[in-house]
Structure formats: C-alpha cells, structure tokens
XYZ file of C-alpha atoms in Angstrom:
622
model
C -20.078 18.049 -11.088
C -20.944 16.847 -14.729
C -20.177 19.993 -16.217
C -16.707 20.421 -13.826
C -16.050 17.025 -14.941
C -16.362 17.022 -18.824
C -14.883 20.967 -18.534
C -11.844 19.109 -17.093
C -11.648 16.415 -19.504
C -11.950 18.543 -22.235
C -8.771 21.261 -20.987
C -6.554 17.944 -20.803
C -7.004 17.004 -24.140
C -7.556 20.321 -25.919
C -3.390 21.414 -26.511
C -2.419 17.231 -25.679
C 0.966 17.527 -27.689
C 1.994 21.013 -25.750
C 1.146 19.523 -22.723
C 2.966 16.266 -23.368
C 6.294 18.087 -24.554
C 5.999 20.309 -21.700
C 5.903 17.697 -18.835
C 8.604 15.774 -21.209
C 10.869 19.419 -20.563
C 9.953 19.765 -17.126
C 11.024 15.636 -16.104
C 13.744 16.197 -18.152
C 15.009 18.897 -16.423
C 13.345 18.236 -12.826
C 15.863 14.215 -13.037
C 18.571 16.181 -14.371
C 19.150 18.223 -11.598
C 17.815 16.022 -8.432
C 19.400 12.996 -9.411
C 23.646 14.347 -9.048
C 21.987 16.779 -6.027
C 20.685 13.572 -3.722
C 23.056 11.037 -5.123
C 25.469 13.415 -3.734
C 23.787 14.695 -0.661
C 23.106 10.752 0.150
C 26.374 9.416 -0.332
C 28.036 12.699 1.664
C 25.536 12.091 4.646
C 25.783 7.963 5.348
C 29.477 9.081 5.359
C 29.289 11.885 7.554
C 26.006 9.876 9.495
C 29.446 6.692 10.391
C 27.146 4.418 8.460
C 27.845 2.771 5.346
C 24.506 1.321 4.746
C 20.689 2.645 5.341
C 18.697 0.439 6.892
C 15.372 0.000 8.554
C 16.959 0.122 12.366
C 19.213 2.583 11.772
C 17.032 4.943 9.485
C 15.982 7.404 12.782
C 19.735 7.508 13.695
C 20.386 8.994 10.264
C 17.672 11.441 10.062
C 18.810 13.062 13.295
C 22.139 13.500 12.495
C 22.778 17.763 11.131
C 24.137 16.962 7.870
C 21.368 15.073 6.695
C 18.717 17.206 8.285
C 20.606 20.280 6.021
C 20.390 17.673 2.597
C 16.947 17.106 3.477
C 16.441 21.192 3.406
C 17.951 21.467 0.739
C 16.553 18.348 -1.357
C 12.982 19.405 -0.337
C 13.501 23.044 -0.935
C 14.667 21.675 -4.551
C 11.701 19.934 -4.702
C 9.370 22.711 -3.562
C 11.132 24.679 -6.601
C 10.439 22.380 -9.180
C 6.504 21.163 -7.750
C 5.344 24.980 -7.116
C 7.300 25.667 -11.250
C 4.964 22.683 -12.261
C 1.949 23.913 -10.593
C 2.354 27.602 -11.684
C 2.936 26.285 -15.368
C -0.198 24.050 -15.472
C -2.487 26.550 -13.726
C -1.714 28.984 -16.395
C -1.963 26.632 -18.822
C -5.379 25.120 -17.619
C -6.423 29.062 -17.520
C -4.992 29.916 -20.796
C -7.081 26.410 -22.676
C -9.858 28.125 -21.936
C -9.502 31.202 -23.970
C -6.755 29.852 -27.046
C -7.763 27.314 -29.456
C -3.996 26.852 -29.761
C -1.188 27.232 -27.913
C 2.917 26.465 -28.312
C 5.472 25.983 -25.754
C 6.764 29.020 -25.433
C 3.954 30.767 -24.861
C 2.924 28.862 -21.351
C 6.676 28.309 -20.624
C 8.589 31.706 -20.156
C 5.275 33.535 -18.664
C 5.353 30.849 -16.113
C 8.877 31.104 -15.371
C 8.355 34.754 -14.916
C 5.677 34.552 -12.865
C 6.950 32.628 -10.242
C 9.798 34.441 -10.287
C 8.068 37.681 -9.642
C 5.914 35.410 -6.900
C 9.457 34.188 -5.121
C 10.612 38.063 -5.175
C 8.448 38.694 -2.165
C 10.468 36.747 0.424
C 6.668 36.402 2.533
C 5.810 33.738 -0.881
C 8.835 31.507 -0.064
C 6.555 29.254 1.828
C 4.792 28.665 -1.314
C 7.223 25.853 -1.677
C 6.260 24.377 1.426
C 2.596 24.452 0.054
C 3.375 22.708 -3.093
C 5.384 20.005 -1.218
C 2.376 19.436 1.375
C -0.062 19.332 -1.773
C 2.078 17.279 -3.927
C 2.033 14.993 -1.040
C -1.526 13.501 -1.677
C -1.116 13.855 -5.293
C 1.429 12.067 -5.632
C 0.362 9.075 -3.095
C 0.493 6.508 -6.005
C 4.191 6.905 -6.428
C 5.300 6.984 -2.811
C 3.041 3.916 -2.329
C 4.653 2.326 -4.960
C 8.290 3.335 -3.849
C 6.668 1.865 -0.530
C 5.986 -1.845 -1.556
C 9.656 -2.146 -3.194
C 10.900 -1.830 0.314
C 10.253 -5.714 1.879
C 9.783 -4.987 5.248
C 10.766 -7.521 7.242
C 7.783 -8.964 9.619
C 9.018 -8.383 12.249
C 9.866 -4.339 12.261
C 6.212 -4.057 10.488
C 4.694 -5.863 13.064
C 6.754 -3.372 16.028
C 5.547 -0.208 13.615
C 2.256 -1.111 13.511
C 2.314 -2.263 17.560
C 3.646 1.525 18.729
C 1.058 3.706 19.519
C 2.999 6.792 19.570
C 3.918 5.752 15.846
C 0.277 5.559 14.718
C -0.768 8.100 16.489
C 2.128 10.394 14.821
C 1.055 9.511 11.492
C -2.389 10.106 11.411
C -2.187 13.542 13.514
C 0.706 14.454 10.110
C -1.813 12.977 7.449
C -5.034 14.535 9.161
C -2.814 18.271 9.359
C -1.738 17.800 5.980
C -5.526 17.034 4.797
C -6.708 19.907 6.039
C -4.026 22.462 4.586
C -3.928 21.043 1.223
C -7.956 21.315 1.018
C -7.546 24.884 2.559
C -4.924 25.760 -0.086
C -6.902 24.221 -3.029
C -7.296 27.258 -4.820
C -3.714 29.290 -3.209
C -2.286 29.249 -6.458
C -4.758 30.377 -8.860
C -5.352 33.071 -6.807
C -1.549 34.301 -7.022
C -0.593 33.417 -10.387
C -4.181 34.176 -12.224
C -5.349 37.614 -10.199
C -1.905 38.896 -8.524
C -2.957 38.281 -5.136
C -0.586 37.934 -2.004
C -0.113 35.122 -0.188
C -2.021 36.220 2.719
C -4.860 37.569 0.716
C -4.906 34.152 -1.527
C -4.578 32.278 1.784
C -8.531 33.944 2.876
C -9.753 33.776 -0.299
C -9.046 30.081 -0.826
C -10.837 29.712 2.342
C -13.813 31.685 1.137
C -14.017 30.442 -2.286
C -15.060 27.506 -1.084
C -17.759 28.708 1.718
C -20.782 26.675 1.118
C -19.400 24.435 -1.420
C -17.332 21.906 0.962
C -19.674 19.121 0.002
C -19.083 19.307 -3.494
C -15.870 20.589 -3.972
C -15.121 16.299 -2.058
C -17.391 14.530 -4.008
C -16.137 16.239 -7.459
C -12.485 15.525 -6.258
C -13.402 11.892 -5.228
C -14.725 10.811 -8.316
C -12.429 12.819 -10.062
C -9.657 10.887 -8.561
C -11.420 7.256 -8.880
C -11.535 7.804 -12.809
C -7.704 8.642 -12.359
C -7.541 5.568 -10.185
C -9.938 3.149 -12.645
C -7.902 4.401 -15.753
C -4.360 3.587 -13.369
C -5.691 -0.148 -12.702
C -6.394 -0.655 -16.599
C -3.357 0.700 -17.968
C -1.350 -1.603 -15.176
C -3.321 -4.342 -15.716
C -3.251 -4.650 -19.816
C 0.642 -4.038 -19.019
C 0.968 -6.715 -16.840
C -0.981 -9.409 -18.654
C 0.658 -8.189 -22.271
C 4.424 -8.714 -20.468
C 3.131 -12.312 -19.034
C 2.339 -13.281 -22.199
C 5.608 -11.941 -23.567
C 7.499 -13.288 -20.742
C 6.050 -16.979 -20.870
C 6.629 -17.081 -24.458
C 10.082 -16.181 -24.669
C 11.293 -17.075 -21.557
C 12.806 -20.488 -20.585
C 10.527 -22.476 -18.556
C 12.557 -22.990 -15.191
C 12.825 -18.937 -14.956
C 10.405 -17.536 -16.330
C 8.493 -16.669 -12.667
C 11.424 -15.343 -11.748
C 11.665 -13.460 -15.038
C 8.183 -11.825 -14.962
C 9.000 -11.181 -11.033
C 11.393 -9.426 -12.404
C 9.225 -7.445 -15.205
C 6.763 -6.946 -12.492
C 8.513 -4.778 -10.316
C 9.866 -2.765 -13.314
C 6.580 -2.203 -14.337
C 4.916 -1.448 -11.328
C 7.662 1.592 -10.811
C 7.365 2.689 -14.103
C 3.567 2.748 -14.400
C 3.781 4.340 -11.028
C 5.717 6.814 -11.619
C 3.609 7.900 -15.083
C 0.380 7.435 -13.091
C 2.126 10.440 -10.819
C 2.302 12.198 -13.645
C -1.081 12.312 -15.087
C -2.277 12.690 -10.944
C -0.539 16.110 -10.851
C -2.112 17.278 -14.421
C -5.195 15.886 -13.817
C -6.126 17.496 -10.215
C -4.307 20.904 -11.377
C -7.166 20.711 -14.174
C -9.782 19.924 -11.880
C -8.576 22.825 -9.280
C -8.586 25.071 -12.378
C -11.789 24.611 -13.870
C -13.768 24.617 -9.949
C -11.416 27.590 -9.561
C -13.046 29.269 -13.242
C -16.583 27.977 -11.937
C -16.419 29.861 -8.164
C -14.138 33.044 -8.619
C -16.893 34.853 -10.058
C -19.463 33.746 -8.037
C -17.871 34.961 -4.636
C -18.413 38.407 -4.682
C -21.146 41.278 -6.043
C -21.358 41.743 -9.412
C -19.450 45.657 -9.201
C -16.746 43.697 -7.934
C -17.048 40.777 -10.238
C -17.129 43.646 -13.270
C -13.889 45.676 -11.570
C -11.624 42.038 -11.216
C -12.503 40.743 -14.689
C -11.499 44.275 -16.172
C -8.283 44.146 -13.986
C -7.705 40.302 -15.189
C -8.231 41.613 -18.632
C -6.348 44.089 -18.650
C -3.312 42.068 -17.430
C -4.374 39.918 -20.014
C -3.786 42.255 -22.487
C -0.209 43.803 -21.246
C 1.548 40.059 -21.575
C -0.613 39.396 -24.894
C 1.062 43.039 -26.447
C 4.196 41.878 -24.415
C 3.854 38.327 -26.106
C 2.586 39.564 -29.705
C 5.910 43.029 -29.703
C 7.984 40.257 -29.429
C 6.652 37.273 -30.876
C 8.017 37.996 -33.919
C 11.688 38.656 -33.274
C 12.131 36.597 -30.808
C 10.493 33.579 -32.005
C 12.987 31.803 -33.523
C 15.297 32.571 -30.671
C 12.718 31.075 -28.355
C 12.815 28.043 -29.823
C 16.279 27.826 -30.125
C 16.672 27.538 -26.243
C 13.932 25.181 -25.732
C 15.450 22.576 -28.508
C 18.960 23.117 -27.353
C 18.026 23.313 -23.530
C 15.860 19.821 -24.450
C 18.431 18.004 -26.139
C 20.466 18.734 -23.237
C 18.154 17.234 -20.453
C 16.866 14.633 -22.461
C 20.453 13.485 -23.230
C 21.861 13.905 -19.467
C 18.995 10.968 -18.334
C 19.855 8.828 -20.736
C 23.168 9.367 -19.334
C 21.827 8.403 -16.138
C 20.328 5.312 -17.381
C 23.115 4.397 -19.326
C 25.158 4.678 -16.111
C 22.195 2.828 -14.154
C 22.374 0.211 -16.856
C 26.083 -0.139 -17.151
C 27.511 0.023 -13.756
C 24.162 -0.696 -11.635
C 21.560 0.981 -10.078
C 22.615 2.437 -6.324
C 19.007 3.083 -5.227
C 19.002 -1.264 -6.028
C 21.747 -1.849 -3.855
C 20.368 -0.336 -0.832
C 18.788 -2.934 1.906
C 15.960 -0.995 2.548
C 14.652 -2.656 -0.937
C 14.897 -6.098 0.582
C 16.640 -9.471 0.229
C 19.335 -10.068 -2.982
C 20.413 -13.118 -3.874
C 23.960 -14.083 -4.739
C 24.928 -17.148 -6.965
C 27.915 -18.994 -4.717
C 31.105 -19.431 -7.142
C 29.178 -18.760 -9.847
C 25.860 -20.881 -10.248
C 27.761 -23.805 -8.788
C 24.790 -26.028 -8.518
C 24.298 -25.972 -12.868
C 27.840 -25.121 -13.885
C 31.839 -25.867 -12.818
C 32.050 -23.265 -9.749
C 34.451 -20.067 -11.119
C 34.229 -20.719 -14.471
C 32.562 -18.343 -17.563
C 29.657 -20.710 -17.865
C 28.919 -20.737 -14.242
C 28.846 -17.036 -14.161
C 26.467 -16.790 -17.571
C 24.269 -19.418 -15.755
C 23.915 -17.154 -12.561
C 23.726 -14.099 -15.543
C 20.500 -15.979 -17.241
C 19.219 -17.379 -13.823
C 18.886 -13.633 -12.875
C 20.663 -13.837 -9.306
C 21.476 -10.067 -8.154
C 25.327 -10.936 -7.095
C 27.905 -13.141 -8.378
C 30.430 -14.439 -6.079
C 33.888 -15.716 -7.078
C 37.526 -16.396 -5.371
C 40.316 -14.979 -6.828
C 43.967 -16.094 -6.237
C 47.154 -15.109 -8.023
C 49.724 -16.944 -10.400
C 52.957 -17.585 -10.438
C 53.239 -15.328 -12.591
C 51.064 -12.290 -10.920
C 47.511 -13.071 -13.070
C 44.695 -13.070 -10.896
C 42.718 -15.977 -11.669
C 39.254 -17.299 -10.821
C 40.059 -20.090 -8.122
C 38.243 -21.446 -4.707
C 41.212 -23.894 -3.415
C 45.030 -23.226 -3.241
C 45.127 -26.581 -4.641
C 44.248 -27.141 -8.137
C 43.526 -31.138 -7.656
C 39.735 -31.329 -6.711
C 38.929 -29.433 -9.601
C 42.118 -30.264 -12.536
C 42.945 -32.873 -10.955
C 46.443 -31.726 -11.147
C 48.485 -32.148 -8.028
C 49.987 -28.394 -8.077
C 49.862 -24.993 -6.011
C 47.798 -22.198 -7.982
C 51.192 -20.272 -6.980
C 53.532 -22.773 -8.357
C 52.042 -22.809 -12.112
C 51.992 -19.951 -14.811
C 49.310 -18.781 -16.413
C 49.780 -20.110 -19.435
C 50.245 -23.712 -17.756
C 46.911 -22.883 -15.677
C 45.155 -22.879 -20.075
C 46.225 -26.419 -20.591
C 44.400 -28.012 -17.625
C 40.553 -28.738 -18.280
C 38.275 -27.451 -14.894
C 35.667 -28.432 -16.395
C 35.255 -32.315 -17.213
C 35.754 -32.819 -13.190
C 31.782 -31.549 -13.573
C 30.435 -33.156 -15.697
C 31.366 -34.112 -19.983
C 29.371 -31.632 -21.036
C 31.610 -28.796 -20.039
C 35.093 -30.915 -20.929
C 38.284 -28.278 -21.884
C 36.476 -25.089 -19.475
C 39.324 -22.797 -18.412
C 39.825 -21.232 -15.829
C 39.842 -17.870 -16.304
C 41.019 -14.791 -15.083
C 39.354 -11.734 -13.035
C 39.829 -9.692 -16.074
C 37.412 -12.238 -18.231
C 34.990 -12.163 -15.229
C 34.978 -8.871 -15.049
C 34.037 -8.120 -19.328
C 31.578 -11.139 -19.205
C 29.441 -9.624 -16.098
C 29.902 -5.813 -16.635
C 26.264 -3.997 -16.686
C 24.716 -7.898 -16.413
C 25.374 -8.999 -12.914
C 27.304 -7.608 -9.526
C 30.108 -9.151 -8.901
C 31.093 -10.614 -5.116
C 34.797 -10.848 -4.587
C 36.464 -12.868 -2.429
C 39.877 -12.020 -2.210
C 41.706 -15.277 -0.862
C 44.848 -13.781 0.321
C 48.119 -15.137 1.448
C 51.226 -13.042 3.256
C 53.600 -13.872 0.165
C 50.724 -11.963 -2.170
C 50.985 -8.776 -0.513
C 50.225 -7.806 -3.809
C 47.078 -9.643 -5.238
C 44.655 -6.780 -3.037
C 46.287 -4.103 -5.322
C 45.857 -5.612 -8.788
C 42.306 -6.750 -7.880
C 41.238 -2.693 -6.725
C 43.333 -1.516 -10.087
C 41.449 -4.005 -12.293
C 38.004 -3.090 -10.210
C 38.652 0.149 -11.119
C 39.883 -0.136 -15.007
C 36.519 -2.128 -15.424
C 35.137 0.912 -13.413
C 33.274 -1.580 -11.684
C 33.118 0.246 -8.146
C 29.484 -0.101 -8.297
C 28.878 -3.264 -9.449
C 30.979 -5.143 -6.780
C 31.958 -5.819 -3.381
C 35.082 -7.469 -1.936
C 34.785 -9.748 0.820
C 37.532 -11.633 3.179
C 38.424 -14.126 5.828
C 41.156 -11.029 6.480
C 40.556 -7.905 8.049
C 44.088 -6.370 6.922
C 42.696 -7.202 3.621
C 39.772 -5.088 3.698
C 41.776 -2.258 5.149
C 44.451 -1.913 2.351
C 40.584 -1.984 -0.011
C 39.505 1.327 1.620
C 42.802 2.558 1.664
C 43.375 1.981 -1.887
C 40.072 3.393 -3.035
C 36.818 4.105 -0.615
C 34.450 3.706 -2.775
C 34.652 0.047 -2.755
C 32.031 -2.164 -0.887
C 34.133 -4.417 1.616
C 32.875 -7.670 3.677
C 33.880 -9.137 6.509
C 33.497 -13.037 6.317
C 32.736 -14.843 9.757
C 32.716 -18.324 10.007
C 31.947 -18.001 13.589
C 30.202 -14.883 14.634
C 31.403 -14.797 18.008
C 33.010 -11.837 19.927
C 33.427 -7.701 18.985
C 33.443 -7.759 15.529
C 30.537 -4.946 14.883
C 32.157 -2.078 15.399
C 34.764 -3.262 11.945
C 35.325 0.049 10.807
C 36.918 -1.069 7.412
C 33.724 -3.558 6.679
C 30.977 -2.125 5.048
C 28.715 -5.807 5.816
C 29.571 -8.743 7.602
C 29.748 -12.263 5.727
C 28.299 -14.736 8.337
C 27.797 -18.592 8.435
C 23.740 -18.842 8.128
C 23.457 -21.007 11.158
C 24.956 -18.369 13.316
C 22.599 -15.621 12.244
C 20.052 -14.867 14.821
C 17.211 -11.888 15.404
C 19.483 -9.977 17.418
C 22.978 -10.083 15.668
C 21.015 -8.852 12.535
C 19.243 -6.085 14.859
C 22.296 -4.324 16.336
C 24.266 -5.157 12.606
C 21.648 -2.930 10.911
C 21.690 -0.076 13.538
C 25.439 -0.024 13.179
C 24.324 0.530 9.478
C 26.073 -2.861 8.664
C 24.410 -5.294 6.268
C 24.627 -9.077 6.767
C 25.170 -11.130 4.102
C 24.198 -14.982 4.643
C 25.958 -18.128 3.693
C 25.676 -20.741 2.349
C 21.908 -21.128 2.197
C 20.366 -23.682 0.268
C 17.450 -25.797 1.710
C 13.811 -24.482 1.996
C 13.468 -24.062 5.703
C 16.685 -21.988 6.066
C 16.027 -19.672 3.705
C 12.675 -18.983 5.257
C 14.644 -18.251 8.517
C 16.609 -15.836 6.647
C 13.752 -14.328 4.898
C 12.597 -14.384 8.415
C 15.410 -12.411 10.012
C 16.341 -9.426 7.462
C 18.908 -10.436 5.996
C 20.473 -8.339 3.069
C 22.059 -10.984 0.538
C 21.627 -14.502 0.668
C 24.692 -16.792 -0.944
C 23.122 -20.020 -2.143
C 24.102 -22.715 -4.957
C 20.563 -22.303 -5.810
C 19.347 -18.548 -6.861
C 16.068 -19.914 -8.494
C 14.589 -21.529 -5.158
C 16.068 -18.532 -3.602
C 13.875 -16.227 -5.535
C 10.595 -18.175 -5.142
C 10.841 -18.339 -1.508
C 11.770 -14.914 -1.273
C 8.481 -13.707 -4.128
C 6.568 -15.634 -2.236
C 4.062 -13.245 -1.200
C 0.305 -13.860 -0.837
C -0.560 -9.934 -0.927
C 0.819 -9.978 -4.512
C -2.264 -11.895 -6.348
C -1.263 -11.263 -9.958
C 2.104 -13.133 -8.768
C 0.212 -15.865 -7.714
C -2.042 -15.901 -9.978
C 0.375 -16.231 -12.951
C 2.117 -18.874 -10.851
C -0.971 -21.057 -10.501
C -1.057 -20.668 -13.930
C 2.133 -22.118 -14.656
C 1.534 -25.098 -12.282
C -1.586 -25.566 -14.337
C 0.206 -25.836 -17.453
C 3.206 -27.900 -16.497
C 3.077 -31.529 -18.246
C-alpha cells in the first residue's frame, strides 16, 4: 500500500507545471462553454415551466417538465464529455509520467483529444459519458457538499425530507448502486485508453483485475482520500484563520462579524471547488498507479509479453507520429494552445466581471437562503431615500436596498416615499408640483440629524450609478393615475445603466407591474400586499409577493413557493419577528436593521468556526 501511495505522490509532482497548465486550460474551456449553456437552459426551462423562481417546494414540478428534462440531458451530456476528456487526459498524462522525464502540454493534450475521438466514434462507447458522470459524483463530493451547505434549507423542509421513508430509501439505493458501479469500473478508462479494449472487454477486465485484491484496493483508496481530506482541512482552516485576522483588522467593529460571514461563504465555496479539482487529479493518479501495478500480474507470462509488445508498438507509433510532426508543427501547436488559452481565460474573466458588475444570478435564487433588504436605504442610520442611506446600506452589506421613486413636475425621477415633501424637507408641497431645480434647494437631511444637514433628494440616475456592482435595488414605483410616463422612465433608466439583473421593481398597483413586464420581461416584479387575503397567488405579472410580515404564515409561504413565487417580508425589525421569518423560510426580509437581521439569519450552531469567531469578538469588546 505504501508503495502505491508513494508512486502516486511522485506522479502528482513529477511534471507539476505541465499538470497545472493542463488543468487551467481544461477548466477555462469547461466554464467558457458550460456557464452560458446552463444559464440559457435554466432561463428557458424556468419560463416554459411557468415559474418565476426556483424554490425547494416547486423543484419537483420543475424537474418533471419535459423542457427541463431535455435541458438536463444536454447539460449532463456536455458535462460527461468534459469529464471523460479530463479522465482520458489525466490517465495518459500519469501513464506517460512513468516513462518520460519531461512532458510538454501539446504532447499530452493532442493525443488525448485524438484518443477520445477514436473512442466516441464507436457508438457503443457513448455509454462512457454516463460512466464518467457516475464516477465523478463521488470524486466531486466536496463540491456537491459545499453547494448543499450554501442552500439554507428551511427547517420544516429538512425535517420533512428526513421523515420521508420513500425519499430516504431512494437516496440510499441510488448511492449504493452508484458506489458499486463506480468501484466495478475502476480500471475502465485505463483499459480502454491504454490497451485499446472495447467497452465490453474493459468492463469485464476491470472486475478481473481487482479479483482477490478488493480489501487492499479499498484500503488504499480510503487512505489516499483521507490524505486529500486532511490536506483540504489544513488548507481550509489556514485560509479561514488568515481571513479572520485580516477582516478583524481592516473592518469596522460594528460590521466585522457580518463582513467575515461574507468572506467565510466565499472561502468555503472557492476552496471546495479547488479541492474538487485536486480530488479528480489525485484519484485518477491513484487509479492509474493501481492499474499499472495490477495489470501485468493477472495473466500468464506469455500473454503478458504479447500485450507488452503490442503496447510498446502502439507507443512507438504514437511517438513516431509525434516526432515526425514535432519540428514543423510544434510552433503551430503552441500557437493554437496559446490563442485558445487566452480566449478561454479572457471569456472567464468576462464572466467574473459580469458577475461582479451585474450581480450573480445564482445568488438571487431562493434556494440559497434569505436575502436582507435595507428599508429605504439604511434608514435607521441615515436619512431615508438619500445617497448617504444607500452608502450605509452598502457599508452594512445588505443584499438589497429598497427605494421609492416618484416624478417631479418637470419629469425627473427622484427618490421619495411620501407624496408630500413636508416630513423630510419641511416644505408643504407635493413632489409633482415642484421642479427638480426647486428640489435641489430643499434640505432632506436636517430632520434626521445635524450630521446630514444639506443632504439633497437624489435622482434615480444618481442612485443607479452609486449602486452599480455594489448592491441590488428594490425599486418601488409610487405611481398615480396621472403618472403614465413614470413606469416607462424607470424601465428606461434601468436599461440605460444595464441594471436588469441587479434590481426588482415593486408596486402596490398591479397595472404598474403589468406595464413593466410589457416593456421588459427580464425585470423581476413584486406585488406589494399590505393585507394578504384573497386570490392573489396566480398573479401572472408578479414574480414575488412583498407582504407585511404579520400576515405571513407557513401555508402562505408553502403555496407561494409551490407556484414559483418568492415571499418578501416587510418591515421586520424585532428579533422575535426576524426569528419567525427565518423559521418560515421567506426569501427576503426588508428591515431598518440589516446588521441585526444578518446576525440572526447566520446564527447557526453547526458552523463552529463562525461561532468561535463570534465568541472571540465578544471577549475582545471593551
């Protein structure tokens, strides 16, 4: 066992630069293709399923839809293709590492692509895509576990799932079958790639190679993966510790815990992705090492010699083929790789920029926990609906800032909740009776405190410019019958600032939401309900319901989620009500106290590192 593990470690680091470049190029290509495919498939499937959002309650109906099934088949087929290519490439790479002192990228990549094409040309070998997916499910378990931990499942759903015997039996049966298949096909890829076996023969030989060695193989796999897990834990907690120290020293004390929660989530996600990459490389390495050890000891010496001669001939032909073309085509290969690498990496940086600039669609889905919206900006810390209030909302790391918009006499869209200016500016006029230039003369901050004296009422353009790439907006349109152009102006400004993916529009008027959808169906809309009674659930042009928290109960949340509609609760400021909304599993909490809401939402006893960090903060308080 020790010899196999030592061999695997040696192979991992023998040509580490080549291996890292290979994985970088592969992952860049994978994400370049899969991200847009998944986005389009998800958007189309969600729309044709008749849902606005994917929730835990409607996910079963979503998955049963024929369009969703077709989309999943396409995504799984593409994933299987990429995984199979990676398995083949790594198998060839580790096999070559035992025989070559130094390897170049093109020396591995192009033969791997050719070998995969040869395999898939045979129709029966298409099943390799399925076997690659089954094998990867266990290799990629850390990533799957990380994604599941990001999905903050409401307690009542979690308990229901655990108490459902059929569900538990199905999961257990699936895991057992998948484990048996994965173990039986352990040497399938090496046998097909390195020995040119058919799928049927490779399947049989894979079982034969393990005959009488099951305990040893299983023990080696367990020890090897325990080593990988140990390395993961050391890396993970080292990074968390350093992040905690940095966050503590560079962040204001009042928001340091919330800041670290955000850092913690990002670290958990990206470290798990990194570990998934290492898990693939490490497990293919140990499988190849096991295969190389056992393949020559399972048959007679005559057969061994014959196979070795055939393999040597194949290798010589490959080497001759490569050497003949090495000089004239080497530069061409490298140019192709360099250009392809630059394009793929550039596209991925584009995805990252788009995610930062316009917000991540994944984070907006209701599967990923409860979002927090700062009511009228951070209105407990700064004058409502002003630039300072939005800046405070950003500083307090709210997910959204809720703002109210109305129109001035000369048609400028501004931030204001009341129709009268009296409460916030001490001027007894209606907003539609004054021009924007007149508004600039009014003080909208003195009523709150002297610190905000001479604060002005901002325009929606100023708010969008400030919040772009920093915080999402919940834009409530305070429409009147005379304000026919207000909706058009708000939508036009959202489009001008490319803000569709970073905002939602809400209103107490359903006709406003209908008009928004007519102008731009991509913009999410919310129907504000002060009293949640009556048949409002099937409102076609409302993607979610914004409801006063006292009217929200478990049945309402369940029914809304079943129909693919989110539930946003307003205005929740007490600890008791925040706890109740968390327990019910609403999707968004609108509050004047975003810091308190975040602390309650992230209060999880199972997350020991966060709990320890919280205790240390309390101990260091003066």
